[in-house]
C-alpha positions in Angstrom: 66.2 96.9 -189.1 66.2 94.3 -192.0 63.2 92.8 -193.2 62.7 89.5 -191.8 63.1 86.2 -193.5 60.6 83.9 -192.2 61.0 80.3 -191.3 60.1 77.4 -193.4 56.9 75.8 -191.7 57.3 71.9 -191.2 54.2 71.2 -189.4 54.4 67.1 -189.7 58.4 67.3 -188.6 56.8 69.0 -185.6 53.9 67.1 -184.9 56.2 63.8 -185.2 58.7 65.5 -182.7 55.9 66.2 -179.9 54.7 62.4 -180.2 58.4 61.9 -179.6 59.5 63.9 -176.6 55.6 64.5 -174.7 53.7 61.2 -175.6 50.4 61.1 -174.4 49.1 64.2 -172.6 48.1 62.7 -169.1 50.0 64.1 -166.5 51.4 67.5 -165.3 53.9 69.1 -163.5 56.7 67.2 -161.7 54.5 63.5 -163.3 55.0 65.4 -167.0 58.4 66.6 -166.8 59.0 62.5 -165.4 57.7 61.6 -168.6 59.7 62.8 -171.3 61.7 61.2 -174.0 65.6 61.8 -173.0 66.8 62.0 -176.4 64.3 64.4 -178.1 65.0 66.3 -174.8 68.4 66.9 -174.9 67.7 68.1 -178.2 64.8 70.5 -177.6 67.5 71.7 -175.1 70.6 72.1 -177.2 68.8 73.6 -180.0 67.2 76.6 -177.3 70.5 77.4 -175.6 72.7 77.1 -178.0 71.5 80.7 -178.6 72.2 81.5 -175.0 75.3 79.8 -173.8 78.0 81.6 -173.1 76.6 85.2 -173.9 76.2 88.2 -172.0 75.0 91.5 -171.6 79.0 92.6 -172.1 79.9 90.7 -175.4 76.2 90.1 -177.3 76.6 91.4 -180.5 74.0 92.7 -182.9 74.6 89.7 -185.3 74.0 87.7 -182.2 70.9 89.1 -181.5 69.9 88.7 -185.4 70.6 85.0 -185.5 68.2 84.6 -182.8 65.6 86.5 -184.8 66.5 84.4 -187.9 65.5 81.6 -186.0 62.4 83.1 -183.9 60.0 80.2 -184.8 62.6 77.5 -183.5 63.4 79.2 -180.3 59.8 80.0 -179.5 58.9 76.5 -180.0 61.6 74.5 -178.3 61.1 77.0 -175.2 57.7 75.7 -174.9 58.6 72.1 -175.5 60.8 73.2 -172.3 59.0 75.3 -170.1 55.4 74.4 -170.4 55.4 71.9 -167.8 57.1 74.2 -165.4 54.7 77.5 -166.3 51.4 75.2 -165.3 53.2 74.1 -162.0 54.3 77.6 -160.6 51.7 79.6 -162.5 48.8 77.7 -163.3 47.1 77.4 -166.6 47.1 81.1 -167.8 50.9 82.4 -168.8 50.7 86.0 -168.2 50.7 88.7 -165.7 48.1 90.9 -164.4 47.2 93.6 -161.9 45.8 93.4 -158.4 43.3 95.1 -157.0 42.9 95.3 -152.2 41.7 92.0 -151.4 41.9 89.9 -154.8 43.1 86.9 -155.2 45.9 85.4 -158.0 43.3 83.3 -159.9 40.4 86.2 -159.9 43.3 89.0 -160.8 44.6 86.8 -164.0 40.6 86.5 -165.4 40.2 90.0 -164.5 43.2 91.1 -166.5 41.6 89.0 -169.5 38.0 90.5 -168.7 39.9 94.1 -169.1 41.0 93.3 -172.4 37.8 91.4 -173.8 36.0 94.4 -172.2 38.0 97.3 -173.9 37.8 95.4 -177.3 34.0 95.8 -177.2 33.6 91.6 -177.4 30.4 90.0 -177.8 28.5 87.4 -178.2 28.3 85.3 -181.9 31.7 87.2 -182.7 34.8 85.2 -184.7 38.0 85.8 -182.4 41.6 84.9 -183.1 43.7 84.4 -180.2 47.5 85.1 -181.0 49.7 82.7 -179.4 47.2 80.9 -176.9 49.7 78.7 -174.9 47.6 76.0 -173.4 43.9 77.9 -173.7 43.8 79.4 -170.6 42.9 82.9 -171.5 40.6 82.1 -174.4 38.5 79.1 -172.4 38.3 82.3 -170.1 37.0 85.0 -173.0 34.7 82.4 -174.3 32.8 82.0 -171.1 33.3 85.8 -170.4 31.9 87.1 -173.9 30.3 84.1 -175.7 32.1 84.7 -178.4 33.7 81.8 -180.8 37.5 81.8 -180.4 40.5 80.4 -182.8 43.9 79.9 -180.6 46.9 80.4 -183.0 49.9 78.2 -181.2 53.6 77.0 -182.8 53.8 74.4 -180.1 52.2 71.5 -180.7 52.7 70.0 -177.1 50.5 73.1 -175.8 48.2 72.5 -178.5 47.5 69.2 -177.3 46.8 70.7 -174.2 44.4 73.5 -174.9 42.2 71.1 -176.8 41.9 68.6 -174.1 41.4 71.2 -171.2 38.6 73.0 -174.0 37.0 69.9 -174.3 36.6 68.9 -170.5 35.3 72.3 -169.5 32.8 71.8 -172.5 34.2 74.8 -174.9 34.5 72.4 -178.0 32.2 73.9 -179.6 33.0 77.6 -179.1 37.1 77.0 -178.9 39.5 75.2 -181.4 43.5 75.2 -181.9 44.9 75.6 -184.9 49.1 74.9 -185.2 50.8 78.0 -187.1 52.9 80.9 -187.3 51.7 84.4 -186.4 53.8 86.1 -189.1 52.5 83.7 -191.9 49.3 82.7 -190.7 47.4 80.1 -192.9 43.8 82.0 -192.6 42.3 84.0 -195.4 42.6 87.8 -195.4 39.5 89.4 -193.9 38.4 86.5 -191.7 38.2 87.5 -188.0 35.7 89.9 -186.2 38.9 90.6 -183.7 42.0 89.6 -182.8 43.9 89.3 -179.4 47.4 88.8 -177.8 48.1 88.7 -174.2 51.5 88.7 -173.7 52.6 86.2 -176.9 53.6 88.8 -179.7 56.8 89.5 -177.5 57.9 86.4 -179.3 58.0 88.4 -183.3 60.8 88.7 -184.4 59.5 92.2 -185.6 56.6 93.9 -184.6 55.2 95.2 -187.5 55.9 92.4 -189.2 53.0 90.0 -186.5 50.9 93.1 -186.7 50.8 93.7 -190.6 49.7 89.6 -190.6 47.1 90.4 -187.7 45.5 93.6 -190.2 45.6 91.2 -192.9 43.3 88.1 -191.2 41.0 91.0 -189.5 37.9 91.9 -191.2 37.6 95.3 -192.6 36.9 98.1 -189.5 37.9 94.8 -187.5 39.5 95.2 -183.7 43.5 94.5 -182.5 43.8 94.5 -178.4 47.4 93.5 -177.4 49.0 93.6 -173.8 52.2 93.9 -175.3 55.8 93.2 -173.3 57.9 96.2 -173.5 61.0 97.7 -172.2 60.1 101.0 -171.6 61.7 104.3 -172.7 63.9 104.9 -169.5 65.6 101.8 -170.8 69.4 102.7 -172.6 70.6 99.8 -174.2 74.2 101.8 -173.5 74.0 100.6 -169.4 75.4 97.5 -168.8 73.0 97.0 -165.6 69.4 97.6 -168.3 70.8 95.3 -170.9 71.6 92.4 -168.4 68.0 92.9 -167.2 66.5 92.5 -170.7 69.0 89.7 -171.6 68.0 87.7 -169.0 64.0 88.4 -169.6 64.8 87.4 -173.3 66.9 84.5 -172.3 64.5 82.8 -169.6 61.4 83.6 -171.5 62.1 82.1 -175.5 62.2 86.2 -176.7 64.3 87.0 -179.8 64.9 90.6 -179.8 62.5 92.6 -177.3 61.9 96.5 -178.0 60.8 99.8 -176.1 57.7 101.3 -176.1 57.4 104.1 -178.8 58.9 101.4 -180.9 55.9 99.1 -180.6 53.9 102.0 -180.6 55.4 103.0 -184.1 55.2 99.2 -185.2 51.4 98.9 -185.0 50.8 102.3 -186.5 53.4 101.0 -189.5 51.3 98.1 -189.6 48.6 99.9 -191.2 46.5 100.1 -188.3 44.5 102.8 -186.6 45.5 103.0 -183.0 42.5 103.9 -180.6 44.0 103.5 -177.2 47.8 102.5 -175.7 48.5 102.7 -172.1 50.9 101.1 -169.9 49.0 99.5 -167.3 51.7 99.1 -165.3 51.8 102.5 -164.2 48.6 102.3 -162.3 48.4 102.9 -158.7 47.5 99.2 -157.6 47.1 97.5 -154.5 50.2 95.5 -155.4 52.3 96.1 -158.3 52.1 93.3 -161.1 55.7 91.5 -159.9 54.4 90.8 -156.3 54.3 87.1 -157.0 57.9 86.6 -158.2 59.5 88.6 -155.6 58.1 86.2 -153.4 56.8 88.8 -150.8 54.3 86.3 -148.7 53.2 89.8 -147.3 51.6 90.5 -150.0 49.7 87.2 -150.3 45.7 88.2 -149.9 44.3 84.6 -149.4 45.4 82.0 -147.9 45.3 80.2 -151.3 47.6 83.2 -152.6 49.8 81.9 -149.7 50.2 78.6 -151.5 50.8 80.1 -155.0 53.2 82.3 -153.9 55.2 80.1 -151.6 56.3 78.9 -155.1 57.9 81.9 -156.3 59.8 82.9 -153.1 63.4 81.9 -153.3 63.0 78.9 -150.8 60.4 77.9 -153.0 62.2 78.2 -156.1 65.4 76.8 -154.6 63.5 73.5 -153.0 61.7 72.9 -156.5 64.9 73.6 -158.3 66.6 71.2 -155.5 64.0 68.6 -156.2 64.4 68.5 -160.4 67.9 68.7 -159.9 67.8 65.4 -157.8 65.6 63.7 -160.4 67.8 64.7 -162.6 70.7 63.3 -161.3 69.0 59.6 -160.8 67.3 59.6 -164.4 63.8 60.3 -163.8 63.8 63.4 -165.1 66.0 64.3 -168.4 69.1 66.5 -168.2 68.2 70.1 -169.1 65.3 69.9 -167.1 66.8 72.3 -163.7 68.6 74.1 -167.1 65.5 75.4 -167.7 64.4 75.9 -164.7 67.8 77.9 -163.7 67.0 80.2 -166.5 63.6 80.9 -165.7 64.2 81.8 -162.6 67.2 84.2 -163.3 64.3 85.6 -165.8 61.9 86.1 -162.9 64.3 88.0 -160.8 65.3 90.4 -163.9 61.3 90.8 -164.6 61.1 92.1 -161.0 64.4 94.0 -161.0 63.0 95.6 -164.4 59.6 96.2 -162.8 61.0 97.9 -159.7 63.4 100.2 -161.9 60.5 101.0 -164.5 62.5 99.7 -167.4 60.2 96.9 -168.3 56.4 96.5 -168.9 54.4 93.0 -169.4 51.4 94.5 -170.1 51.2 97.7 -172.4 47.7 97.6 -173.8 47.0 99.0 -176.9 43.7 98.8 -178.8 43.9 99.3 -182.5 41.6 98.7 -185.5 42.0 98.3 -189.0 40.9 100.6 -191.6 37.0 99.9 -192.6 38.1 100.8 -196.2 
């Protein structure tokens, strides 16, 4: 693969774009999405698809899939522009996956999953932290509080920048927990500046590996720790079956990803990187009470609280169908802008390929691998 050209930053276009198309942060869900600009909208919308539209597992190209990689800051950011709203109405405040253990609720499973990681990176307190990709905070408000620890979120997006610093500052994390807007494959920090460094399910977004990981060596501190749940297809995949690359297309497509790869290759990536790997496991192939997709295939079944019940009901396809329904008929009379059930449309057919993927073993949102980098 060719090296990478990465974008040129424009932070103040981007800031002046936000103010544009968000506003003021006071509202969520359905009252957010109501609240957008129409204009900078459609555009936020145009720009992400344009990379989508009309493409399919059958005629995608590799110069297709390079021109999305050419572009990977873009995408990544207009997706969010998109999808944030939606993410913090079906899935709450923490954009990842997780396991489940007999008897545990959605809400405890997701900390746990972050407790796991914070745990196996050996976190403590008074410790400098970078979190890779922090969408709107919720993982890192939860690491802070878990580990004391002082924590940087890395984001693109300004819109979920302005988020995480808000929700930080009403739970009282301020001082432990900032934002800083940049991106992970030419990050502003100094070399040799963090204790550790984390990613929970945001590198996914590189357009190369070992390109995010070589940038994460460089801001760690000498003998400095890397823990990553990484998302993965996994080596049964064969990009030769039509059936396994529709399933990653539509995981890349309905979740802002530029050019996804299997296991041993980000296995080989972070060992490229320079680093020293310690521990790699996909945690997906433990025997759980529920398997990690439960809450998109909409099984109520499987629901083990009646709050799960509620959370849940979202993802089933009645659930998905009504919201869908609804944003489609906001659409329709103006309140919301078009492109919003666009989005929504996509994400779902992404949901249904990340269980399909799940099921068949061909995909992985949560391949851990602990790494550190060389103390000399």
């Amino acid at each position: 693969m060719a090296p990478i050209a990465l974008e040129i930053e424009n932070h103040s276009r981007d800031a002046a774009f936000n103010k544009v198309m968000h506003g003021k942060m006071e509202e969520k869900g359905f009252r957010s999405m109501m609240s957008k600009d129409h204009v900078a909208h459609k555009l936020a919308v145009d720009e992400y698809f344009k990379h989508w539209d009309n493409q399919s597992a059958d005629s995608e190209t590799p110069e297709v899939r390079e021109s999305r990689r050419k572009e990977y800051a873009t995408l990544t950011r207009h997706y969010y522009n998109l999808a944030t709203d939606i993410y913090e109405y079906g899935w709450g405040g923490c954009f990842h996956f997780c396991r489940f253990a007999y008897g545990e609720g959605f809400y405890q499973a997701i900390a746990r999953h972050e407790h796991y990681l914070a745990h196996m990176m050996g976190l403590r307190n008074g410790m400098n932290v970078l979190d890779v990709g922090c969408g709107v905070g919720g993982p890192a408000r939860e690491i802070v509080k878990f580990s004391d620890v002082n924590v940087v979120g890395l984001n693109n997006n300004d819109y979920q920048i302005d988020r995480a610093t808000v929700y930080a500052a009403k739970e009282g994390l301020s001082p432990k927990l900032s934002f800083v807007k940049g991106d992970f494959m030419q990050m502003s920090f100094p070399s040799n500046t963090f204790d550790a460094v984390y990613a929970i399910e945001a590198t996914v977004h590189a357009p190369s590996l070992e390109g995010v990981y070589s940038e994460i060596l460089r801001v760690l501190k000498p003998g400095g720790v890397f823990g990553v749940y990484e998302w993965l297809m996994t080596d049964v995949y064969d990009d030769d079956n039509p059936d396994h690359r529709k399933i990653r297309l539509g995981i890349e497509q309905g979740d802002g990803i530029s050019n996804m790869v299997r296991i041993s290759e980000g296995v080989q990536a972070i060992k490229d990187a320079g680093f020293e790997l310690e521990l790699h496991e996909d945690l997906a192939d433990r025997s759980d009470a529920r398997p990690w997709y439960y809450p998109l295939d909409g099984d109520l079944r499987m629901a083990q609280s009646i709050g799960d019940v509620v959370t849940i009901a979202r993802m089933t396809r009645i659930g998905r169908t009504t919201a869908h329904n609804i944003i489609g008929g906001l659409e329709r009379i103006g309140l919301v802008p078009k492109g919003t059930k666009k989005t929504a449309d996509s994400l779902a057919v992404a949901a249904d390929c990340l269980v399909e993927g799940g099921k068949k073993k061909l995909f992985t949102p949560m391949y851990l691998m602990i790494a550190r980098k060389p103390a000399t």
